[in-house]
Tab-separated table of C-alpha atoms in Angstrom:
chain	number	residue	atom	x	y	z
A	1	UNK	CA	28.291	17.981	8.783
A	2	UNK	CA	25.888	17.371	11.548
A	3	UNK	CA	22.458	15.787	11.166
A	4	UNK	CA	20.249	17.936	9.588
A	5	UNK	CA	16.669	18.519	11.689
A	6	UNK	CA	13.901	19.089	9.302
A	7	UNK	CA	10.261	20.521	9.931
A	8	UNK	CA	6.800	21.470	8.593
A	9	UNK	CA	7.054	18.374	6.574
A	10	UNK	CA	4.138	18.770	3.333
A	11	UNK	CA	3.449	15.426	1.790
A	12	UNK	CA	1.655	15.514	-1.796
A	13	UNK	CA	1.492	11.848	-3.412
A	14	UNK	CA	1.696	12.582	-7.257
A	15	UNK	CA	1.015	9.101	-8.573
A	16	UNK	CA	0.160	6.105	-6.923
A	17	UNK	CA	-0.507	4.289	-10.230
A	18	UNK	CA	1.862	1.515	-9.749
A	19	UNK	CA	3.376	2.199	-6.630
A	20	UNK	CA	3.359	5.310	-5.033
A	21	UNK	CA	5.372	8.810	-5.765
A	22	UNK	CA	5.258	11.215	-2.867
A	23	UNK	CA	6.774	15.034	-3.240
A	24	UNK	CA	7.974	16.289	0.269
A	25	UNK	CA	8.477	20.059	0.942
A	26	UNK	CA	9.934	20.388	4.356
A	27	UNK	CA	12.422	22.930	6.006
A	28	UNK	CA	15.827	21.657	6.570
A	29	UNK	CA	18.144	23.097	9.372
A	30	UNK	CA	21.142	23.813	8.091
A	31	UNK	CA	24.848	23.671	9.911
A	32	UNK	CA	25.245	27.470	10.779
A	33	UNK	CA	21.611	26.901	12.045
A	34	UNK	CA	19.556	28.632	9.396
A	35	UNK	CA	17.037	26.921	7.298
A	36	UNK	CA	16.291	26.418	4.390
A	37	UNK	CA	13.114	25.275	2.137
A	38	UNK	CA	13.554	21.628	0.171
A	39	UNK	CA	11.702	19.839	-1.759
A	40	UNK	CA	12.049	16.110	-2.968
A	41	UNK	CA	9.702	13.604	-4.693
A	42	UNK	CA	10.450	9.776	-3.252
A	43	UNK	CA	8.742	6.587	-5.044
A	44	UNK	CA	7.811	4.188	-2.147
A	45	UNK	CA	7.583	0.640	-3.353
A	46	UNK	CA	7.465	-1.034	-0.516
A	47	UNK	CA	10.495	-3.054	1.140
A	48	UNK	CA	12.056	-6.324	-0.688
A	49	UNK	CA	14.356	-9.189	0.113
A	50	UNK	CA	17.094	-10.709	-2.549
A	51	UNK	CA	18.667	-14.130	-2.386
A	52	UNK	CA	21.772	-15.723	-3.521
A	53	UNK	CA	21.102	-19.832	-4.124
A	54	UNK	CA	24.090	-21.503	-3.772
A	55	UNK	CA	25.225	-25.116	-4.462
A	56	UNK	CA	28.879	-25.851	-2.566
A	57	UNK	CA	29.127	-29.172	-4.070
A	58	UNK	CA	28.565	-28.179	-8.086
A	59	UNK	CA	30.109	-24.731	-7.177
A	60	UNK	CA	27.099	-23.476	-8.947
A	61	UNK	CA	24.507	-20.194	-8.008
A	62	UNK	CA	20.956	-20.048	-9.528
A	63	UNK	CA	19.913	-17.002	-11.378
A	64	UNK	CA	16.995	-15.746	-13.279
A	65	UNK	CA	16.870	-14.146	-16.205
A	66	UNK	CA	13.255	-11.569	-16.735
A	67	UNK	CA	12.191	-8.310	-18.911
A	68	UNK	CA	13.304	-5.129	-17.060
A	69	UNK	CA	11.145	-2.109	-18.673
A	70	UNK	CA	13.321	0.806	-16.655
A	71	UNK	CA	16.525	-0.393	-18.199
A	72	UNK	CA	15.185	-0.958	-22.166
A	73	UNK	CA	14.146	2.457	-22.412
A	74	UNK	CA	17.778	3.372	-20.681
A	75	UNK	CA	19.841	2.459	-22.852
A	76	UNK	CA	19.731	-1.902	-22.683
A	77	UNK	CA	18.593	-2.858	-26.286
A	78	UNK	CA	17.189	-6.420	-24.811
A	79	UNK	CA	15.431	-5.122	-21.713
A	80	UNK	CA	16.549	-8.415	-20.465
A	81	UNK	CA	18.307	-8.454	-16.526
A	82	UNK	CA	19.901	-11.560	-14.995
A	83	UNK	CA	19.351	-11.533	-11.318
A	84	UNK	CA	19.294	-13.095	-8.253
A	85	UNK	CA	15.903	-13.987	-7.011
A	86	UNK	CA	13.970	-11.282	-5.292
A	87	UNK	CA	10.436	-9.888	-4.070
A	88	UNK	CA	8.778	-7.284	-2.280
A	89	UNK	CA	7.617	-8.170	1.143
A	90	UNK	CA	3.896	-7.418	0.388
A	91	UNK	CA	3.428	-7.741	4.527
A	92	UNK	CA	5.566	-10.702	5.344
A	93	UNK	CA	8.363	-11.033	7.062
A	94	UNK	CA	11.639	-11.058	5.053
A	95	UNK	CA	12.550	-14.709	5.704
A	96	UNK	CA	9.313	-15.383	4.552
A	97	UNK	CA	9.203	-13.655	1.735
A	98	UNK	CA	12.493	-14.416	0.127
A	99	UNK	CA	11.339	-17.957	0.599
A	100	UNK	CA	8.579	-17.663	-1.417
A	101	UNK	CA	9.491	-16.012	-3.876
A	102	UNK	CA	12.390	-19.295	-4.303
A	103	UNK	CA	9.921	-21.371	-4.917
A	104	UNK	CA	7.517	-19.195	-7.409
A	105	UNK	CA	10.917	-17.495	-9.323
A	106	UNK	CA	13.111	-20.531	-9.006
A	107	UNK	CA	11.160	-24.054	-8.449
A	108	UNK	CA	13.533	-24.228	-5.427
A	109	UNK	CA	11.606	-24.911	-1.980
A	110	UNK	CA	14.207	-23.765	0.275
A	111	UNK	CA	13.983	-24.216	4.506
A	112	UNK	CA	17.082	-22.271	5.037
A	113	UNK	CA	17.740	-18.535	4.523
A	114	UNK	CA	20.574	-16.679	6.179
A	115	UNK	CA	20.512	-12.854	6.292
A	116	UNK	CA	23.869	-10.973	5.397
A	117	UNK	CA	23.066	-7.678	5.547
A	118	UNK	CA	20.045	-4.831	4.340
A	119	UNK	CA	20.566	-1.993	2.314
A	120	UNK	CA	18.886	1.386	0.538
A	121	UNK	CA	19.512	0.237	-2.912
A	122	UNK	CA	18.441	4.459	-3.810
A	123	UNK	CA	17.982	6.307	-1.108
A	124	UNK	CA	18.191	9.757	-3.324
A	125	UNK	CA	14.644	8.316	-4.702
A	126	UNK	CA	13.195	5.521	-3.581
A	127	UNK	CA	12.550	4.598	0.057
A	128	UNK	CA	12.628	0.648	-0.243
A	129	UNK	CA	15.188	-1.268	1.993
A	130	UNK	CA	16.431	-4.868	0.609
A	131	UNK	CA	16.923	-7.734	2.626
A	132	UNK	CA	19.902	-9.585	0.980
A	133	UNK	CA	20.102	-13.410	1.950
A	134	UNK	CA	22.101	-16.104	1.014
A	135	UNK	CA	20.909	-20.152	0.596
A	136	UNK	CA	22.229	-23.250	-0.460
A	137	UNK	CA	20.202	-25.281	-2.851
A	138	UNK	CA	20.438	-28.890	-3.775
A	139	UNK	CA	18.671	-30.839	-6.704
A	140	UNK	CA	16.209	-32.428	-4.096
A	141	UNK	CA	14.954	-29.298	-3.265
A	142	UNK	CA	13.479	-28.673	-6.882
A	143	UNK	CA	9.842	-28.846	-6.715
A	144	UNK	CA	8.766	-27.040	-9.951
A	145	UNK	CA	9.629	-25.011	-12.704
A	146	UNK	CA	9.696	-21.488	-11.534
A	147	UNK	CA	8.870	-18.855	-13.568
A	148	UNK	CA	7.073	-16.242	-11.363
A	149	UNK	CA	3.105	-15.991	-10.074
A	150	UNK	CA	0.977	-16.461	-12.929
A	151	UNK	CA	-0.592	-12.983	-11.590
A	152	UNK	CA	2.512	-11.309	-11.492
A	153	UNK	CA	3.093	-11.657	-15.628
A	154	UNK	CA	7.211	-12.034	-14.671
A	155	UNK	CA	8.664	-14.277	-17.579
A	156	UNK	CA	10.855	-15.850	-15.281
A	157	UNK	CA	13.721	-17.991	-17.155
A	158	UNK	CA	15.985	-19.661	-14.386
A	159	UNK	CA	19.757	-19.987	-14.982
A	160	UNK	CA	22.072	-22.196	-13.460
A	161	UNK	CA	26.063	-20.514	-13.641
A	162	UNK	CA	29.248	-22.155	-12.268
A	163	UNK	CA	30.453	-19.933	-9.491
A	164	UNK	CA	33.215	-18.286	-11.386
A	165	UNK	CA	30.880	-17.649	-14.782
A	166	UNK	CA	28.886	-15.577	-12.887
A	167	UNK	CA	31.482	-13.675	-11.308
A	168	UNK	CA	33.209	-13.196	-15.103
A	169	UNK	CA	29.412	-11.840	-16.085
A	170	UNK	CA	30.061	-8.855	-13.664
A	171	UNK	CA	33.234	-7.832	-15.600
A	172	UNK	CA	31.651	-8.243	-19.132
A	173	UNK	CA	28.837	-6.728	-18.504
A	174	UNK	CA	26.167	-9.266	-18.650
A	175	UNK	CA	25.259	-8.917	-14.622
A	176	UNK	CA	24.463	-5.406	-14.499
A	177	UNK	CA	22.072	-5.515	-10.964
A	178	UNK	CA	23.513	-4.084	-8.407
A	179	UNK	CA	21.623	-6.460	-5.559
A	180	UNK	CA	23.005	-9.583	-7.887
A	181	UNK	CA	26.462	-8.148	-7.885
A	182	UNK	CA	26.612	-7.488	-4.348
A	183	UNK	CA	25.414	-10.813	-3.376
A	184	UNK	CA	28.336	-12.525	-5.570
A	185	UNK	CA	30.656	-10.671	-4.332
A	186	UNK	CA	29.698	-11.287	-0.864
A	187	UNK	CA	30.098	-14.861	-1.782
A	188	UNK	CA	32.943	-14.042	-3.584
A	189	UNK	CA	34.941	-12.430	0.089
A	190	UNK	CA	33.066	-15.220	2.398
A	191	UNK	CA	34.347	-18.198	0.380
A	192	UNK	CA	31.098	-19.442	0.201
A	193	UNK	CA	31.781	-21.460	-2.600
A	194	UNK	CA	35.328	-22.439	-1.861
């Protein structure tokens, strides 16, 4: 199937509570060159970036652990997510940002950041594109506690896993974030921890 050309785009925002949800109503050009009238509602919550810590030595990956109000009321009786650290970019740069957001999530002040790859995490629905990194992390470079922003009420409990405990988390079911899984198992095929 070729690229579809679209036209006579209509934009109508329907809630810009949190973040905001656009509806778009737009003519799509179908293959056999006929169009056809679509319509599709897209929440826009702004780009992020997503960071695997890493510690070569102690074969070890720092996680956090924070209340996830989408997946309690779909079907996980805890609300509870363990993730790797991540942010919106909120106007900075994604090296930037994912540094940051180290040192408010994790405690971690972290210098080097090294980007793997970017993805749509749902691009059916939402229009954000993640910046996945990877970092190693050594004791010295603890600073603080973590925990989140005070202003950004996250909760933030930071975990410490041996490499392959994490991994065995994907299987059973505790690791059930997709940007978290993919970072793991891009450590997991670039023998980061090996």
């Amino acid at each position: 199937m070729k690229n579809g050309t679209i036209k006579n785009i209509k934009k109508e925002v329907l809630s810009d509570n949190w973040y905001t949800l656009n509806k778009y109503v737009y003519e799509y050009q179908k293959e056999d060159g006929s169009w056809e009238t679509q319509q599709r509602e897209a929440y826009d919550r702004g780009n992020g970036a997503a960071i695997l810590l890493y510690n070569q030595k102690k074969g070890t990956v720092v996680l956090t652990k924070q209340f996830r109000m989408p997946t309690y009321v779909n079907g996980n009786p805890s609300g509870m997510m363990i993730e790797v650290c991540a942010g919106l970019l909120d106007g900075d740069n994604p090296e930037d940002c994912i540094r940051k957001e180290v040192e408010e999530e994790t405690g971690y002040k972290i210098e080097n950041v090294k980007k793997v790859f970017e993805s749509y995490m749902s691009p059916g629905s939402v229009t954000e594109i993640l910046h996945f990194f990877v970092g190693a992390y050594e004791e010295k470079m603890k600073i603080g506690d973590g925990g989140g922003a005070e202003d950004e009420t996250e909760n933030i409990e930071v975990l410490e896993y041996p490499f392959d405990v994490a991994m065995a988390m994907i299987s059973s079911g505790e690791i059930k974030d997709a940007k978290t899984i993919l970072l793991l198992q891009y450590a997991a095929v670039h023998k980061l921890l090996a």
